[in-house]
Each structure stands twice: as C-alpha cells, then as structure tokens.
Amino acid sequence: MDNAIEVRDLVVERGRRRVLHGITCTIPRGSVTGLLGPSGSGKTTLIRAIVGVQFVRSGAVTVLGRPAGSAPLRRELGYVTQAPSVYADLSVRENARYFATLLGLHAAEADRAIADVGLSGARHQLVGNLSGGQRSRASLACAMIGEPKLLVLDEPTVGQDPVLRADLWGRFHELADAGTTLLVSSHVMDEAGRCDRLLLIREGRLIGDDTPAAIRASAGTDDLEEAFLRLIREQEKVAA
Amino acid sequence: MSARITFATAARVLRQLRHDRRTVALLIVVPALLLALLYFMYDGAGGTFDRIALIMLGVFPFVIMFLVTSIAMLRERTTGTLERLLTTPLGKIDLLFGYGLAFGLAAAVQGAVATGAAYWLLGLETRGSAGLVVLIAVVNAVLGVALGLFCSAFARTEFQAVQFLPVVVVPQLLLCGLFVARGQMAGWLEGISDALPLTYAVDALAQVGVSADPTTTMWRDLVIVAGATVVALVLAAATLRRRTP
C-alpha cells in the first residue's frame, strides 16, 4: 500500500449547498501534501471527510487501507482543527497529558510533543492565557503525541512567527522522513513550495494535483501563486 | 468503554474546575448561604424550615449541576474539542461517565458542606440520618449532570443553554410537591408530576425527614431517580455523533 489516503468521487453537501463536487485524489505515504485553496473552497470539508467526521453524500474515502472514520484509525490519526481545539482552562501540559492518556501513552510522550512545537517554556501556562499562535501550537502538540501514522493539520501555521513556521515545517519533514503522512492545509501560497505534493482546490473542485515543480513547469511560471491563477483561468476557459 | 479513559476524562474535568477558583467557591458556598437565608426567612417556625431546607438540600445540587454541565458540554461542542475527542479512541460512554463522575464528586463535596451547615449551624432536624441526605443529593446531582449533557445537544449558544433551565428544571420544581401537595393537584398535573424524576428525589428526602430508618419507599424513589439518570445518559449518548453534516 503506497497511498495513505485515497479519495474517490467524493461529493459532500452541507445544507442544500454542494461543497465538494466529486473529488478524486490520492496521497502517498511518508509525504507532506499541501492542500491549498482560498478560504471557502472546501479544504476543511475535505479534511473532515478524511478524518471521518463529515457526512458524505457519495464517494469513498480510504485512509491507511480502511474506510475513513473506522475505529482502528482513531489510534493512528492526529487531527488539528482550524480553530485550536484544546481546553482553554487547562495548562498546555495538562492538555497534552490528557490527549496522551486517551491513546494510552505516558506523560513523557506528551512532554516531547510540547518540546517539538517549542512550547516547553510555556507548559505550565493556561492555554487561555497564550497568544493565538501559541494556542494553535498547543493544539498541534496534542495531535503529534505518539507520532501518529497520519497527521491532518488544518491551517496549523496561521499567525506563527516566520522562524517558528520554518521550524514547524522542518519538523513536518522530519516526521515524513520517519514515515508519517502529513496533509497540511493552507491558504498561504508561500507555504506551498515547502510541500512534496500539492492539491489545489477551488470552489469544491480539484484543479491541480502534482509536485510543486511539476505545477510550476506546466503553468510555465516559477511563482506558485501565479501558477494557481493560470490553472484557474485554464479551467474557466475549458468550462466556457 | 475504557476505565482508563473514563477516569482520565473525569480527572480532566475536575482539573478544569480547579483552575476556575471562583466557580469552585460558588459551588461550595452558595447552597449553604441559601439555606441560611431560608433559616432566617422561617425564623421561629422550626418545622417549616426543616421541611423546606431538607428538600432544598436535594434540589440545589440538581439545579446547579444541570447548569454547570450543560455549559461545560456546550463548550466542548463549540470549541471543537468534542469533534477532536471523537477522532481519538475515546468512546461516547467514556466521555459521559467521565462527566458524571467528575461532577458527581463535586456534588458530593457540595452536598457534604451544605448538609453539614444545615445540621450543625442551622439546627436542621430529621428523623433519618444526614448521610442519606448526602447520598440523595449526589444522586440528584448526577441526574442534573445527565439531563445537562442531553440538553446541551439542543443548544447552539450559551444563551440558549441557560434557557433550558426554565424549560427542564423549573416545571419539575413546581410540580414536585414542594409548593402544592401532590395529592391536592388536578389529576392531570399529578400525572405529569408522576413522570418527572425530581418528584421521586423530593419524596425520598421527605422519607428521610419522617422515619429514622431508610424506608422501602425511599429506596424505590432512589432507584427511580437513578433509572431516569441512566435513561438521560443513553439519550445523551445518542446525541453525540462522530459524523456531523
């Protein structure tokens, strides 16, 4: 099995609105895949379908060889929601230790995850007293505990200091080299270049699925932002 | 269901509570203060104070834990921690029992303080033992927790969640026999009263007031309250969905 995630003809409706219009893609194991697209394009919905918390209209999502959301996957998957989902009235360490216990892991694993996101100095602080960037790193730490096989991160680097952001991307690649698959969503194009593969999504449709180099080459520009724009124009031409 | 996860969840809820000192102080002190208020209101009418204070020892934990739990659970839903928890090995029952255990323990402390104050400081007198009063208070509190967990599913905001207090709690309070004896109510009201769990909790406390030893009726009442708690927990579990639209 080379693919950590396989999505086939995925259609999702929220209310009466169709949010994803038949998405098909695969995400290879041990890679960092960027899910890029403007806000409202369906990134979070696709992520929710992959972690198995989204009702889907039709199509199939297979994660690590099992249907998305099946019970054995819950030990193998780390998920960071867009808004930091940690307890504001607990300290960073108490949060991390609680999530470690849910996985049957020791406190030491929790402390390591806190160190990995650079929060050791703030581990005794209440999450509610942290800055926005620190809070999302606390949330990230809770997902990284025990090195899950798949890490799904919804905009984890928003509001981070550039140096820290570089550190986090370094850590993501270390994890990928050790075999973890990462799916990282972002609406910031300058992060796209740091990914092994890119999924470009717009208005619930996949408009690009390749390595950053191949996307640059096919669009004929070095600038990924510009490449994204050209892909959109091409699609619109085809549609018209 | 996993004992490790259930206990970890209960410990986590208690830790959250511990960081919120003001809430802890309010939880522990307010019932005793309200009882003192009753004491001064019924000054000189010992029998009336005994009857009402006894019932209030059961009513306060029910109301307070209902409110605290529905807000706590609503926060889990709105901050995304619930969605995250449901992607981990945590089972729905682990979460619900964790909450029940944590707030049940908090209620035991609250009940012990309020009961202690009522007997020693305010001169409450009952035929039955104070220990039974605390036991009934804790069972009531857990009923409040279970109903709070269930009701939080129907609220999207904190404003909505607190509105469930008048909807769920106040009718039970009005019809439990405290204001009008159940026998004197219109038949259909008594019928409704029969279907409400708080009625049995209040009846159990009244039994402790009048008889030295625990009566069969008291145990039956307590079993009914516990049964209603289990039903509410099962309903609450049904409202926890791993997949949402």
Coordinates of C-alpha atoms in Angstrom, one line a residue:
Chain A
M1 CA 0.0 0.0 0.0
D2 CA 1.7 3.2 -1.2
N3 CA -1.2 5.5 -0.6
A4 CA -2.1 6.7 2.9
I5 CA -5.3 8.3 1.6
E6 CA -7.5 7.5 -1.4
V7 CA -10.4 9.7 -2.2
R8 CA -12.8 8.7 -5.0
D9 CA -15.6 10.7 -6.5
L10 CA -16.3 12.4 -3.1
V11 CA -19.4 14.6 -3.1
V12 CA -20.3 16.5 0.1
E13 CA -23.3 18.6 0.7
R14 CA -23.7 20.9 3.6
G15 CA -27.3 22.1 3.9
R16 CA -28.5 22.5 0.3
R17 CA -25.2 23.6 -0.9
R18 CA -22.8 21.2 -2.7
V19 CA -19.4 21.9 -1.2
L20 CA -17.3 19.2 -2.9
H21 CA -18.1 18.2 -6.4
G22 CA -16.7 14.7 -7.0
I23 CA -13.1 14.9 -5.7
T24 CA -10.7 12.2 -6.6
C25 CA -7.1 12.2 -5.4
T26 CA -4.5 10.0 -3.6
I27 CA -2.0 11.0 -1.0
P28 CA 1.2 8.9 -0.9
R29 CA 2.6 7.6 2.4
G30 CA 5.5 9.4 4.1
S31 CA 5.0 12.7 2.3
V32 CA 3.9 16.2 3.1
T33 CA 1.0 17.1 1.0
G34 CA -0.3 20.7 0.9
L35 CA -4.0 21.3 0.5
L36 CA -4.1 24.8 -1.0
G37 CA -7.0 26.9 -1.9
P38 CA -8.8 30.1 -0.9
S39 CA -11.0 30.4 2.1
G40 CA -14.4 28.7 1.4
S41 CA -13.0 26.4 -1.3
G42 CA -13.8 23.2 0.6
K43 CA -10.5 22.5 2.2
T44 CA -11.9 22.0 5.7
T45 CA -14.7 19.8 4.4
L46 CA -12.3 17.6 2.5
I47 CA -10.2 17.3 5.7
R48 CA -13.3 16.5 7.8
A49 CA -14.2 13.8 5.3
I50 CA -10.7 12.3 5.6
V51 CA -10.7 12.2 9.4
G52 CA -14.2 10.7 9.2
V53 CA -16.3 13.4 11.0
Q54 CA -18.1 14.6 7.9
F55 CA -21.3 13.1 6.4
V56 CA -20.7 12.5 2.8
R57 CA -23.3 12.4 0.0
S58 CA -21.4 9.9 -2.1
G59 CA -18.0 8.6 -3.0
A60 CA -15.4 6.8 -0.9
V61 CA -12.5 7.8 1.3
T62 CA -10.0 5.2 2.3
V63 CA -7.4 6.0 5.0
L64 CA -4.5 3.7 5.7
G65 CA -6.4 0.9 3.9
R66 CA -9.6 1.3 5.9
P67 CA -12.8 3.3 5.4
A68 CA -12.4 6.8 6.8
G69 CA -13.6 7.1 10.4
S70 CA -13.4 3.4 11.2
A71 CA -12.5 2.7 14.8
P72 CA -8.9 1.3 14.4
L73 CA -7.9 4.6 12.7
R74 CA -8.6 6.6 15.8
R75 CA -5.2 5.5 17.3
E76 CA -3.3 6.2 14.1
L77 CA -4.5 9.7 13.2
G78 CA -3.7 13.1 14.6
Y79 CA -6.1 15.8 13.7
V80 CA -5.8 19.6 14.2
T81 CA -8.9 21.6 13.6
Q82 CA -8.6 25.1 12.2
A83 CA -9.6 26.8 15.5
P84 CA -7.4 25.5 18.2
S85 CA -9.3 22.7 19.9
V86 CA -7.7 22.5 23.3
Y87 CA -9.1 23.3 26.7
A88 CA -8.5 27.0 27.4
D89 CA -8.9 26.4 31.2
L90 CA -6.1 23.8 31.4
S91 CA -2.4 24.3 31.1
V92 CA -0.5 23.2 28.0
R93 CA 0.9 20.2 29.8
E94 CA -2.5 19.2 31.3
N95 CA -4.0 19.3 27.8
A96 CA -1.2 17.3 26.2
R97 CA -1.2 14.7 29.0
Y98 CA -4.9 14.2 28.7
F99 CA -4.7 13.5 25.0
A100 CA -1.7 11.2 25.7
T101 CA -3.8 9.2 28.2
L102 CA -6.6 8.8 25.6
L103 CA -4.0 7.0 23.4
G104 CA -2.7 5.0 26.4
L105 CA 0.7 6.9 26.2
H106 CA 2.8 8.2 29.0
A107 CA 3.3 11.7 30.2
A108 CA 6.9 11.7 28.7
E109 CA 5.4 11.4 25.2
A110 CA 3.2 14.5 25.9
D111 CA 6.2 16.5 27.1
R112 CA 8.1 15.6 24.0
A113 CA 5.3 16.8 21.7
I114 CA 5.2 20.1 23.7
A115 CA 9.0 20.5 23.2
D116 CA 8.6 19.7 19.4
V117 CA 6.3 22.7 19.0
G118 CA 8.6 24.9 21.1
L119 CA 6.2 25.4 24.0
S120 CA 8.3 23.9 26.8
G121 CA 8.8 27.3 28.3
A122 CA 5.0 27.9 28.5
R123 CA 4.0 24.4 29.5
H124 CA 2.6 25.4 32.9
Q125 CA 0.6 28.3 31.4
L126 CA -3.2 28.1 30.9
V127 CA -3.9 27.8 27.2
G128 CA -6.5 30.6 27.6
N129 CA -3.6 33.0 28.5
L130 CA -1.5 32.1 25.5
S131 CA -1.2 34.1 22.3
G132 CA -3.1 32.9 19.2
G133 CA 0.0 31.4 17.7
Q134 CA 1.0 29.6 20.9
R135 CA -2.5 28.3 21.3
S136 CA -2.6 26.7 17.8
R137 CA 0.8 25.2 18.6
A138 CA -0.6 23.7 21.8
S139 CA -3.3 22.2 19.7
L140 CA -0.7 20.9 17.3
A141 CA 1.3 19.3 20.1
C142 CA -1.8 17.3 21.2
A143 CA -2.1 15.9 17.7
M144 CA 1.6 15.0 17.4
I145 CA 1.7 12.9 20.6
G146 CA 2.9 9.3 19.9
E147 CA 3.8 10.0 16.3
P148 CA 0.6 9.0 14.6
K149 CA 0.8 7.5 11.1
L150 CA -1.3 10.2 9.6
L151 CA -1.3 13.9 10.7
V152 CA -4.1 16.0 9.3
L153 CA -3.5 19.7 10.0
D154 CA -6.0 22.4 9.1
E155 CA -4.1 25.6 8.7
P156 CA -1.6 24.9 11.5
T157 CA 0.8 27.8 10.8
V158 CA -1.6 30.7 10.7
G159 CA -0.3 33.5 12.9
Q160 CA 3.1 31.9 13.6
D161 CA 6.4 33.8 13.7
P162 CA 8.3 33.2 10.5
V163 CA 11.2 31.5 12.3
L164 CA 8.8 29.2 14.1
R165 CA 7.0 28.5 10.9
A166 CA 10.2 27.4 9.3
D167 CA 10.9 25.2 12.4
L168 CA 7.5 23.6 12.2
W169 CA 7.9 22.8 8.5
G170 CA 11.3 21.3 9.3
R171 CA 9.6 19.1 12.0
F172 CA 6.9 18.1 9.5
H173 CA 9.5 16.9 7.0
E174 CA 11.4 15.0 9.8
L175 CA 8.1 13.3 10.6
A176 CA 7.5 12.5 6.9
D177 CA 11.0 11.1 6.6
A178 CA 10.3 8.8 9.5
G179 CA 7.2 7.5 7.7
T180 CA 4.4 9.8 8.8
T181 CA 2.0 11.1 6.2
L182 CA 1.1 14.7 6.6
L183 CA -1.8 16.6 5.0
V184 CA -1.5 20.3 5.7
S185 CA -4.0 22.8 4.5
S186 CA -3.1 26.4 4.0
H187 CA -4.3 29.5 2.1
V188 CA -0.9 31.0 2.1
M189 CA 0.9 30.3 -1.2
D190 CA 4.4 30.8 0.1
E191 CA 3.9 27.6 2.1
A192 CA 3.1 25.6 -1.0
G193 CA 6.7 25.4 -2.0
R194 CA 7.6 23.5 1.2
C195 CA 5.3 20.6 0.3
D196 CA 6.2 17.4 -1.5
R197 CA 2.9 17.4 -3.3
L198 CA 0.1 19.9 -3.8
L199 CA -3.6 19.6 -4.1
L200 CA -5.1 22.8 -5.4
I201 CA -8.8 23.2 -4.7
R202 CA -11.2 25.9 -5.7
E203 CA -15.0 26.0 -5.4
G204 CA -15.1 22.4 -4.3
R205 CA -13.2 21.1 -7.3
L206 CA -9.6 19.9 -7.6
I207 CA -7.8 22.0 -10.1
G208 CA -4.2 20.7 -9.5
D209 CA -2.7 17.6 -8.1
D210 CA 1.1 17.3 -8.6
T211 CA 4.5 18.2 -7.2
P212 CA 5.2 21.9 -6.8
A213 CA 7.9 21.6 -9.6
A214 CA 5.5 19.9 -12.0
I215 CA 2.8 22.6 -11.3
R216 CA 5.4 25.3 -11.9
A217 CA 6.5 23.7 -15.1
S218 CA 3.0 23.0 -16.5
A219 CA 1.9 26.6 -15.8
G220 CA 5.2 28.0 -17.1
T221 CA 6.0 30.1 -14.1
D222 CA 8.2 29.8 -11.0
D223 CA 5.7 31.7 -8.9
L224 CA 3.2 29.2 -7.4
E225 CA 0.6 32.0 -6.8
E226 CA 0.8 32.8 -10.5
A227 CA 0.7 29.2 -11.4
F228 CA -2.5 28.7 -9.4
L229 CA -4.0 31.7 -11.2
R230 CA -3.2 30.3 -14.6
L231 CA -4.6 26.9 -13.7
I232 CA -7.9 28.6 -12.7
R233 CA -8.0 30.6 -16.0
E234 CA -7.4 27.5 -18.0
Q235 CA -10.2 25.7 -16.2
E236 CA -12.5 28.5 -16.8
K237 CA -11.6 28.5 -20.5
V238 CA -12.4 24.8 -20.7
A239 CA -15.7 25.3 -18.9
A240 CA -16.6 28.1 -21.2
Chain B
M1 CA -15.7 1.7 27.0
S2 CA -12.4 2.0 28.9
A3 CA -11.9 2.7 32.6
R4 CA -8.6 4.4 31.9
I5 CA -10.2 6.9 29.5
T6 CA -13.2 7.4 31.7
F7 CA -11.1 8.2 34.8
A8 CA -8.7 10.4 32.7
T9 CA -11.7 12.3 31.4
A10 CA -13.2 12.8 34.9
A11 CA -9.7 14.0 36.2
R12 CA -9.5 16.4 33.3
V13 CA -12.9 17.9 34.0
L14 CA -12.0 18.3 37.7
R15 CA -8.7 19.9 36.7
Q16 CA -10.6 22.4 34.6
L17 CA -12.8 23.1 37.5
R18 CA -9.8 23.6 39.8
H19 CA -8.3 26.3 37.6
D20 CA -11.6 28.2 38.0
R21 CA -11.4 29.1 41.7
R22 CA -14.4 31.4 41.6
T23 CA -16.7 28.6 40.3
V24 CA -15.4 26.2 43.0
A25 CA -16.1 28.8 45.7
L26 CA -19.6 29.5 44.3
L27 CA -20.4 25.8 44.0
I28 CA -19.4 25.1 47.6
V29 CA -20.6 28.2 49.4
V30 CA -23.8 29.2 47.6
P31 CA -26.1 26.3 48.7
A32 CA -25.1 26.8 52.4
L33 CA -25.8 30.6 52.1
L34 CA -29.2 30.0 50.5
L35 CA -30.0 27.6 53.3
A36 CA -29.1 30.3 55.8
L37 CA -31.4 32.6 54.0
L38 CA -34.2 30.1 54.4
Y39 CA -33.4 29.8 58.1
F40 CA -33.8 33.5 58.7
M41 CA -37.0 33.6 56.5
Y42 CA -38.7 30.9 58.6
D43 CA -37.2 32.2 61.8
G44 CA -39.2 30.7 64.7
A45 CA -41.2 28.2 62.5
G46 CA -38.8 25.3 63.0
G47 CA -41.0 22.7 61.4
T48 CA -41.4 24.6 58.1
F49 CA -37.6 25.3 57.9
D50 CA -36.9 21.6 58.5
R51 CA -39.3 20.6 55.7
I52 CA -38.1 23.1 53.1
A53 CA -34.4 23.0 53.9
L54 CA -34.4 19.2 53.6
I55 CA -35.9 19.4 50.1
M56 CA -33.6 22.2 49.1
L57 CA -30.6 20.0 50.0
G58 CA -31.7 17.8 47.1
V59 CA -32.8 20.5 44.8
F60 CA -29.7 22.7 44.8
P61 CA -27.2 20.1 43.5
F62 CA -29.7 19.1 40.8
V63 CA -30.2 22.6 39.5
I64 CA -26.5 23.7 39.8
M65 CA -25.1 20.6 38.2
F66 CA -27.6 20.8 35.4
L67 CA -26.5 24.3 34.6
V68 CA -22.7 23.7 35.0
T69 CA -22.8 20.5 32.9
S70 CA -24.9 21.9 30.1
I71 CA -22.5 24.9 29.7
A72 CA -19.4 22.6 30.0
M73 CA -20.7 20.2 27.3
L74 CA -21.8 23.1 25.1
R75 CA -18.2 24.4 25.3
E76 CA -16.9 21.0 24.2
R77 CA -19.2 21.3 21.2
T78 CA -18.5 24.9 20.2
T79 CA -14.7 24.9 20.8
G80 CA -14.1 21.9 18.6
T81 CA -12.7 19.7 21.4
L82 CA -15.7 17.3 21.1
E83 CA -15.0 16.8 17.4
R84 CA -11.4 16.2 18.2
L85 CA -12.1 13.8 21.0
L86 CA -14.4 11.8 18.8
T87 CA -11.4 11.2 16.4
T88 CA -9.5 9.6 19.3
P89 CA -10.1 6.2 20.9
L90 CA -12.4 7.9 23.4
G91 CA -15.9 6.3 23.5
K92 CA -19.1 8.3 23.9
I93 CA -19.8 6.4 27.2
D94 CA -16.3 7.3 28.5
L95 CA -17.0 10.9 27.9
L96 CA -20.5 10.9 29.5
F97 CA -19.4 8.8 32.5
G98 CA -16.3 10.9 32.9
Y99 CA -18.5 14.0 33.3
G100 CA -20.9 12.1 35.6
L101 CA -18.1 11.0 37.8
A102 CA -16.4 14.4 38.0
F103 CA -19.5 16.4 38.7
G104 CA -20.8 13.7 41.0
L105 CA -17.7 14.1 43.1
A106 CA -18.0 17.8 43.1
A107 CA -21.6 17.4 44.1
A108 CA -20.6 15.1 47.0
V109 CA -18.3 17.8 48.4
Q110 CA -21.0 20.4 47.8
G111 CA -23.7 18.2 49.4
A112 CA -21.5 17.4 52.4
V113 CA -20.8 21.1 53.1
A114 CA -24.4 22.2 52.6
T115 CA -25.7 19.3 54.7
G116 CA -23.1 19.9 57.4
A117 CA -24.0 23.5 57.6
A118 CA -27.8 22.7 57.7
Y119 CA -27.5 20.3 60.6
W120 CA -24.7 21.9 62.7
L121 CA -25.1 25.6 62.1
L122 CA -28.8 25.9 61.2
G123 CA -30.2 23.3 63.5
L124 CA -31.9 21.2 60.8
E125 CA -33.6 18.2 62.4
T126 CA -34.6 15.0 60.6
R127 CA -35.6 11.6 61.8
G128 CA -33.3 9.8 59.3
S129 CA -29.5 10.2 59.0
A130 CA -27.7 13.1 57.4
G131 CA -25.6 10.5 55.4
L132 CA -28.8 9.5 53.5
V133 CA -29.4 13.2 52.7
V134 CA -26.0 13.5 51.1
L135 CA -26.5 10.3 49.2
I136 CA -29.8 11.5 47.7
A137 CA -28.2 14.9 47.0
V138 CA -25.4 13.2 45.0
V139 CA -27.8 11.0 43.0
N140 CA -29.8 14.2 42.2
A141 CA -26.7 15.9 41.1
V142 CA -25.8 13.1 38.7
L143 CA -29.4 13.3 37.4
G144 CA -28.8 17.0 36.8
V145 CA -25.5 16.2 35.0
A146 CA -27.2 13.6 32.8
L147 CA -30.0 16.0 31.8
G148 CA -27.5 18.7 31.2
L149 CA -25.4 16.5 28.9
F150 CA -28.6 15.7 27.0
C151 CA -30.0 19.2 26.8
S152 CA -26.7 20.7 25.6
A153 CA -27.2 18.9 22.3
F154 CA -30.2 21.2 21.6
A155 CA -28.4 24.5 22.3
R156 CA -26.1 26.2 19.9
T157 CA -25.2 29.1 22.2
E158 CA -24.8 29.7 25.9
F159 CA -27.8 31.9 25.8
Q160 CA -29.9 29.0 24.6
A161 CA -28.3 26.6 27.0
V162 CA -29.3 28.6 30.1
Q163 CA -32.9 28.8 28.7
F164 CA -33.2 25.1 29.3
L165 CA -33.2 25.8 33.0
P166 CA -36.8 27.2 32.9
V167 CA -37.8 24.5 30.4
V168 CA -36.4 21.4 32.1
V169 CA -35.8 22.3 35.7
V170 CA -38.5 24.7 36.8
P171 CA -41.5 22.6 35.9
Q172 CA -40.0 19.7 37.9
L173 CA -39.5 22.1 40.8
L174 CA -43.1 23.4 40.6
L175 CA -44.7 20.0 40.4
C176 CA -42.5 18.1 42.8
G177 CA -44.9 18.7 45.8
L178 CA -43.0 21.5 47.4
F179 CA -45.5 24.3 46.6
V180 CA -48.7 22.3 46.4
A181 CA -49.0 18.8 47.9
R182 CA -49.2 16.3 45.0
G183 CA -52.5 14.9 46.3
Q184 CA -54.2 18.3 46.0
M185 CA -53.2 18.9 42.4
A186 CA -55.6 18.4 39.5
G187 CA -55.4 14.8 38.3
W188 CA -53.6 15.6 35.0
L189 CA -51.0 17.7 36.9
E190 CA -50.3 14.9 39.3
G191 CA -49.9 12.6 36.3
I192 CA -47.2 14.9 34.9
S193 CA -45.7 15.1 38.3
D194 CA -45.5 11.2 38.4
A195 CA -43.5 11.3 35.2
L196 CA -40.9 13.7 36.5
P197 CA -37.8 12.3 38.2
L198 CA -37.4 15.2 40.7
T199 CA -40.7 14.2 42.2
Y200 CA -39.1 11.0 43.4
A201 CA -36.0 12.7 44.7
V202 CA -38.1 15.1 46.8
D203 CA -40.2 12.2 48.1
A204 CA -37.1 10.3 49.1
L205 CA -35.9 13.3 51.1
A206 CA -39.3 13.6 52.8
Q207 CA -39.0 10.0 53.8
V208 CA -35.6 10.7 55.5
G209 CA -37.4 13.6 57.3
V210 CA -40.1 11.4 58.8
S211 CA -38.5 8.0 59.5
A212 CA -35.5 7.0 61.5
D213 CA -34.5 4.1 59.2
P214 CA -34.4 4.1 55.4
T215 CA -37.8 3.1 54.1
T216 CA -38.6 0.9 51.2
T217 CA -40.3 3.8 49.5
M218 CA -37.1 5.8 49.9
W219 CA -35.0 3.1 48.2
R220 CA -37.6 2.7 45.5
D221 CA -37.6 6.5 44.9
L222 CA -33.8 6.5 44.7
V223 CA -33.8 3.6 42.2
I224 CA -36.3 5.6 40.0
V225 CA -34.1 8.7 40.1
A226 CA -31.0 6.5 39.2
G227 CA -33.0 4.9 36.4
A228 CA -34.0 8.3 35.0
T229 CA -30.3 9.2 35.1
V230 CA -29.4 6.2 33.0
V231 CA -32.1 6.9 30.5
A232 CA -30.9 10.5 30.2
L233 CA -27.3 9.3 29.7
V234 CA -28.4 6.9 27.0
L235 CA -30.3 9.7 25.3
A236 CA -27.2 12.0 25.6
A237 CA -25.1 9.3 24.1
A238 CA -27.4 9.2 21.1
T239 CA -26.9 13.0 20.6
L240 CA -23.1 12.5 20.3
R241 CA -22.4 11.9 16.7
R242 CA -19.0 11.1 15.3
R243 CA -20.1 12.3 11.9
T244 CA -21.9 15.6 11.5
P245 CA -23.3 17.4 8.5

